[in-house]
mmCIF file with all atom_site columns, C-alpha atoms in Angstrom:
data_model
loop_
_atom_site.group_PDB
_atom_site.id
_atom_site.type_symbol
_atom_site.label_atom_id
_atom_site.label_alt_id
_atom_site.label_comp_id
_atom_site.label_asym_id
_atom_site.label_entity_id
_atom_site.label_seq_id
_atom_site.pdbx_PDB_ins_code
_atom_site.Cartn_x
_atom_site.Cartn_y
_atom_site.Cartn_z
_atom_site.occupancy
_atom_site.B_iso_or_equiv
_atom_site.pdbx_formal_charge
_atom_site.auth_seq_id
_atom_site.auth_comp_id
_atom_site.auth_asym_id
_atom_site.auth_atom_id
_atom_site.pdbx_PDB_model_num
ATOM 1  C CA . MET A 1 1  ? -64.508 67.174 -5.361  1.00 85.00 ? 1  MET A CA 1
ATOM 2  C CA . ALA A 1 2  ? -64.227 64.787 -2.268  1.00 85.00 ? 2  ALA A CA 1
ATOM 3  C CA . GLN A 1 3  ? -66.485 62.504 -4.110  1.00 90.00 ? 3  GLN A CA 1
ATOM 4  C CA . LYS A 1 4  ? -63.786 62.727 -7.125  1.00 87.00 ? 4  LYS A CA 1
ATOM 5  C CA . ILE A 1 5  ? -60.838 61.797 -4.797  1.00 90.00 ? 5  ILE A CA 1
ATOM 6  C CA . LEU A 1 6  ? -62.799 58.976 -3.231  1.00 84.00 ? 6  LEU A CA 1
ATOM 7  C CA . LEU A 1 7  ? -63.729 57.563 -6.268  1.00 86.00 ? 7  LEU A CA 1
ATOM 8  C CA . ALA A 1 8  ? -60.081 57.567 -7.564  1.00 85.00 ? 8  ALA A CA 1
ATOM 9  C CA . ALA A 1 9  ? -58.780 56.055 -4.258  1.00 83.00 ? 9  ALA A CA 1
ATOM 10 C CA . MET A 1 10 ? -61.359 53.387 -4.625  1.00 85.00 ? 10 MET A CA 1
ATOM 11 C CA . LEU A 1 11 ? -60.332 52.395 -7.895  1.00 80.00 ? 11 LEU A CA 1
ATOM 12 C CA . THR A 1 12 ? -56.753 52.435 -7.465  1.00 79.00 ? 12 THR A CA 1
ATOM 13 C CA . ALA A 1 13 ? -57.511 50.109 -4.639  1.00 72.00 ? 13 ALA A CA 1
ATOM 14 C CA . VAL A 1 14 ? -59.588 47.530 -6.505  1.00 73.00 ? 14 VAL A CA 1
ATOM 15 C CA . LEU A 1 15 ? -56.751 47.556 -9.488  1.00 67.00 ? 15 LEU A CA 1
ATOM 16 C CA . SER A 1 16 ? -54.148 46.760 -6.935  1.00 69.00 ? 16 SER A CA 1
ATOM 17 C CA . ALA A 1 17 ? -55.953 43.954 -5.506  1.00 66.00 ? 17 ALA A CA 1
ATOM 18 C CA . SER A 1 18 ? -56.800 42.596 -8.854  1.00 64.00 ? 18 SER A CA 1
ATOM 19 C CA . ALA A 1 19 ? -52.963 42.896 -10.245 1.00 62.00 ? 19 ALA A CA 1
ATOM 20 C CA . MET A 1 20 ? -51.831 41.174 -6.939  1.00 58.00 ? 20 MET A CA 1
ATOM 21 C CA . SER A 1 21 ? -54.509 38.268 -7.461  1.00 57.00 ? 21 SER A CA 1
ATOM 22 C CA . ALA A 1 22 ? -53.689 37.632 -11.175 1.00 55.00 ? 22 ALA A CA 1
ATOM 23 C CA . ARG A 1 23 ? -49.866 37.559 -9.987  1.00 54.00 ? 23 ARG A CA 1
ATOM 24 C CA . GLN A 1 24 ? -50.670 35.073 -7.330  1.00 57.00 ? 24 GLN A CA 1
ATOM 25 C CA . LEU A 1 25 ? -52.753 32.753 -9.675  1.00 59.00 ? 25 LEU A CA 1
ATOM 26 C CA . GLY A 1 26 ? -49.986 32.986 -12.203 1.00 55.00 ? 26 GLY A CA 1
ATOM 27 C CA . THR A 1 27 ? -47.395 31.724 -9.722  1.00 53.00 ? 27 THR A CA 1
ATOM 28 C CA . GLY A 1 28 ? -49.509 28.643 -8.429  1.00 53.00 ? 28 GLY A CA 1
ATOM 29 C CA . THR A 1 29 ? -49.611 27.187 -5.293  1.00 56.00 ? 29 THR A CA 1
ATOM 30 C CA . HIS A 1 30 ? -46.109 26.333 -3.459  1.00 63.00 ? 30 HIS A CA 1
ATOM 31 C CA . ALA A 1 31 ? -45.905 24.566 0.020   1.00 72.00 ? 31 ALA A CA 1
ATOM 32 C CA . VAL A 1 32 ? -42.847 25.310 2.256   1.00 84.00 ? 32 VAL A CA 1
ATOM 33 C CA . LEU A 1 33 ? -41.095 22.369 3.402   1.00 89.00 ? 33 LEU A CA 1
ATOM 34 C CA . ALA A 1 34 ? -39.839 21.882 7.068   1.00 90.00 ? 34 ALA A CA 1
ATOM 35 C CA . CYS A 1 35 ? -36.073 21.348 7.718   1.00 91.00 ? 35 CYS A CA 1
ATOM 36 C CA . GLY A 1 36 ? -35.083 17.637 7.265   1.00 89.00 ? 36 GLY A CA 1
ATOM 37 C CA . SER A 1 37 ? -37.754 17.093 4.406   1.00 90.00 ? 37 SER A CA 1
ATOM 38 C CA . ALA A 1 38 ? -36.623 15.758 1.144   1.00 90.00 ? 38 ALA A CA 1
ATOM 39 C CA . CYS A 1 39 ? -37.006 18.505 -1.613  1.00 88.00 ? 39 CYS A CA 1
ATOM 40 C CA . THR A 1 40 ? -36.083 19.332 -5.241  1.00 84.00 ? 40 THR A CA 1
ATOM 41 C CA . ASN A 1 41 ? -34.920 22.414 -7.236  1.00 79.00 ? 41 ASN A CA 1
ATOM 42 C CA . LEU A 1 42 ? -38.439 23.686 -7.022  1.00 81.00 ? 42 LEU A CA 1
ATOM 43 C CA . ASP A 1 43 ? -39.373 23.318 -3.447  1.00 84.00 ? 43 ASP A CA 1
ATOM 44 C CA . THR A 1 44 ? -38.822 26.105 -0.833  1.00 86.00 ? 44 THR A CA 1
ATOM 45 C CA . CYS A 1 45 ? -37.623 24.809 2.626   1.00 88.00 ? 45 CYS A CA 1
ATOM 46 C CA . LYS A 1 46 ? -38.465 26.866 5.631   1.00 89.00 ? 46 LYS A CA 1
ATOM 47 C CA . LYS A 1 47 ? -35.814 29.485 6.960   1.00 87.00 ? 47 LYS A CA 1
ATOM 48 C CA . PRO A 1 48 ? -33.327 28.886 8.049   1.00 89.00 ? 48 PRO A CA 1
ATOM 49 C CA . CYS A 1 49 ? -32.888 25.768 5.702   1.00 90.00 ? 49 CYS A CA 1
ATOM 50 C CA . PHE A 1 50 ? -32.112 25.376 2.474   1.00 88.00 ? 50 PHE A CA 1
ATOM 51 C CA . CYS A 1 51 ? -32.305 22.433 -0.177  1.00 86.00 ? 51 CYS A CA 1
ATOM 52 C CA . PHE A 1 52 ? -28.797 20.674 -0.285  1.00 85.00 ? 52 PHE A CA 1
ATOM 53 C CA . GLY A 1 53 ? -27.617 17.651 -2.620  1.00 81.00 ? 53 GLY A CA 1
ATOM 54 C CA . LEU A 1 54 ? -29.019 18.851 -5.794  1.00 76.00 ? 54 LEU A CA 1
ATOM 55 C CA . PHE A 1 55 ? -25.607 18.683 -7.546  1.00 76.00 ? 55 PHE A CA 1
ATOM 56 C CA . ASN A 1 56 ? -23.758 16.110 -9.862  1.00 76.00 ? 56 ASN A CA 1
ATOM 57 C CA . GLY A 1 57 ? -27.091 15.176 -11.439 1.00 75.00 ? 57 GLY A CA 1
ATOM 58 C CA . ASN A 1 58 ? -29.166 14.461 -8.384  1.00 77.00 ? 58 ASN A CA 1
ATOM 59 C CA . THR A 1 59 ? -32.799 15.704 -8.541  1.00 80.00 ? 59 THR A CA 1
ATOM 60 C CA . THR A 1 60 ? -33.869 15.598 -4.717  1.00 85.00 ? 60 THR A CA 1
ATOM 61 C CA . GLY A 1 61 ? -31.830 16.736 -1.709  1.00 86.00 ? 61 GLY A CA 1
ATOM 62 C CA . VAL A 1 62 ? -32.985 17.748 1.977   1.00 88.00 ? 62 VAL A CA 1
ATOM 63 C CA . CYS A 1 63 ? -33.738 20.766 3.552   1.00 90.00 ? 63 CYS A CA 1
ATOM 64 C CA . GLN A 1 64 ? -30.780 21.519 6.024   1.00 89.00 ? 64 GLN A CA 1
ATOM 65 C CA . PRO A 1 65 ? -29.910 24.647 7.719   1.00 87.00 ? 65 PRO A CA 1
ATOM 66 C CA . GLU A 1 66 ? -26.076 24.552 6.515   1.00 77.00 ? 66 GLU A CA 1
ATOM 67 C CA . GLY A 1 67 ? -24.256 22.564 3.864   1.00 62.00 ? 67 GLY A CA 1
ATOM 68 C CA . PRO A 1 68 ? -24.415 18.764 3.462   1.00 61.00 ? 68 PRO A CA 1
ATOM 69 C CA . ALA A 1 69 ? -24.822 16.440 6.286   1.00 61.00 ? 69 ALA A CA 1
ATOM 70 C CA . PRO A 1 70 ? -21.638 15.055 7.954   1.00 65.00 ? 70 PRO A CA 1
ATOM 71 C CA . ALA A 1 71 ? -20.603 11.672 6.926   1.00 69.00 ? 71 ALA A CA 1
ATOM 72 C CA . PRO A 1 72 ? -21.608 8.919  9.060   1.00 71.00 ? 72 PRO A CA 1
ATOM 73 C CA . PRO A 1 73 ? -19.150 7.452  11.548  1.00 75.00 ? 73 PRO A CA 1
ATOM 74 C CA . LYS A 1 74 ? -17.483 4.476  10.349  1.00 73.00 ? 74 LYS A CA 1
#
């Protein structure tokens, strides 16, 4: 009886590991960008930053902690 329980537990562990591996392979590699880096809508910025500037047809932005950068002084 104990052998059947152990076998079932091992089989469950193997199936769980293979399912996670298949999911990771399907998503591909994805770099996490540092704050201040240029980014696209497919990139992930390191917390607490987000990719700002992806509006009005722009394809790139900048990883920033909050909102767009202030306008430069005149």
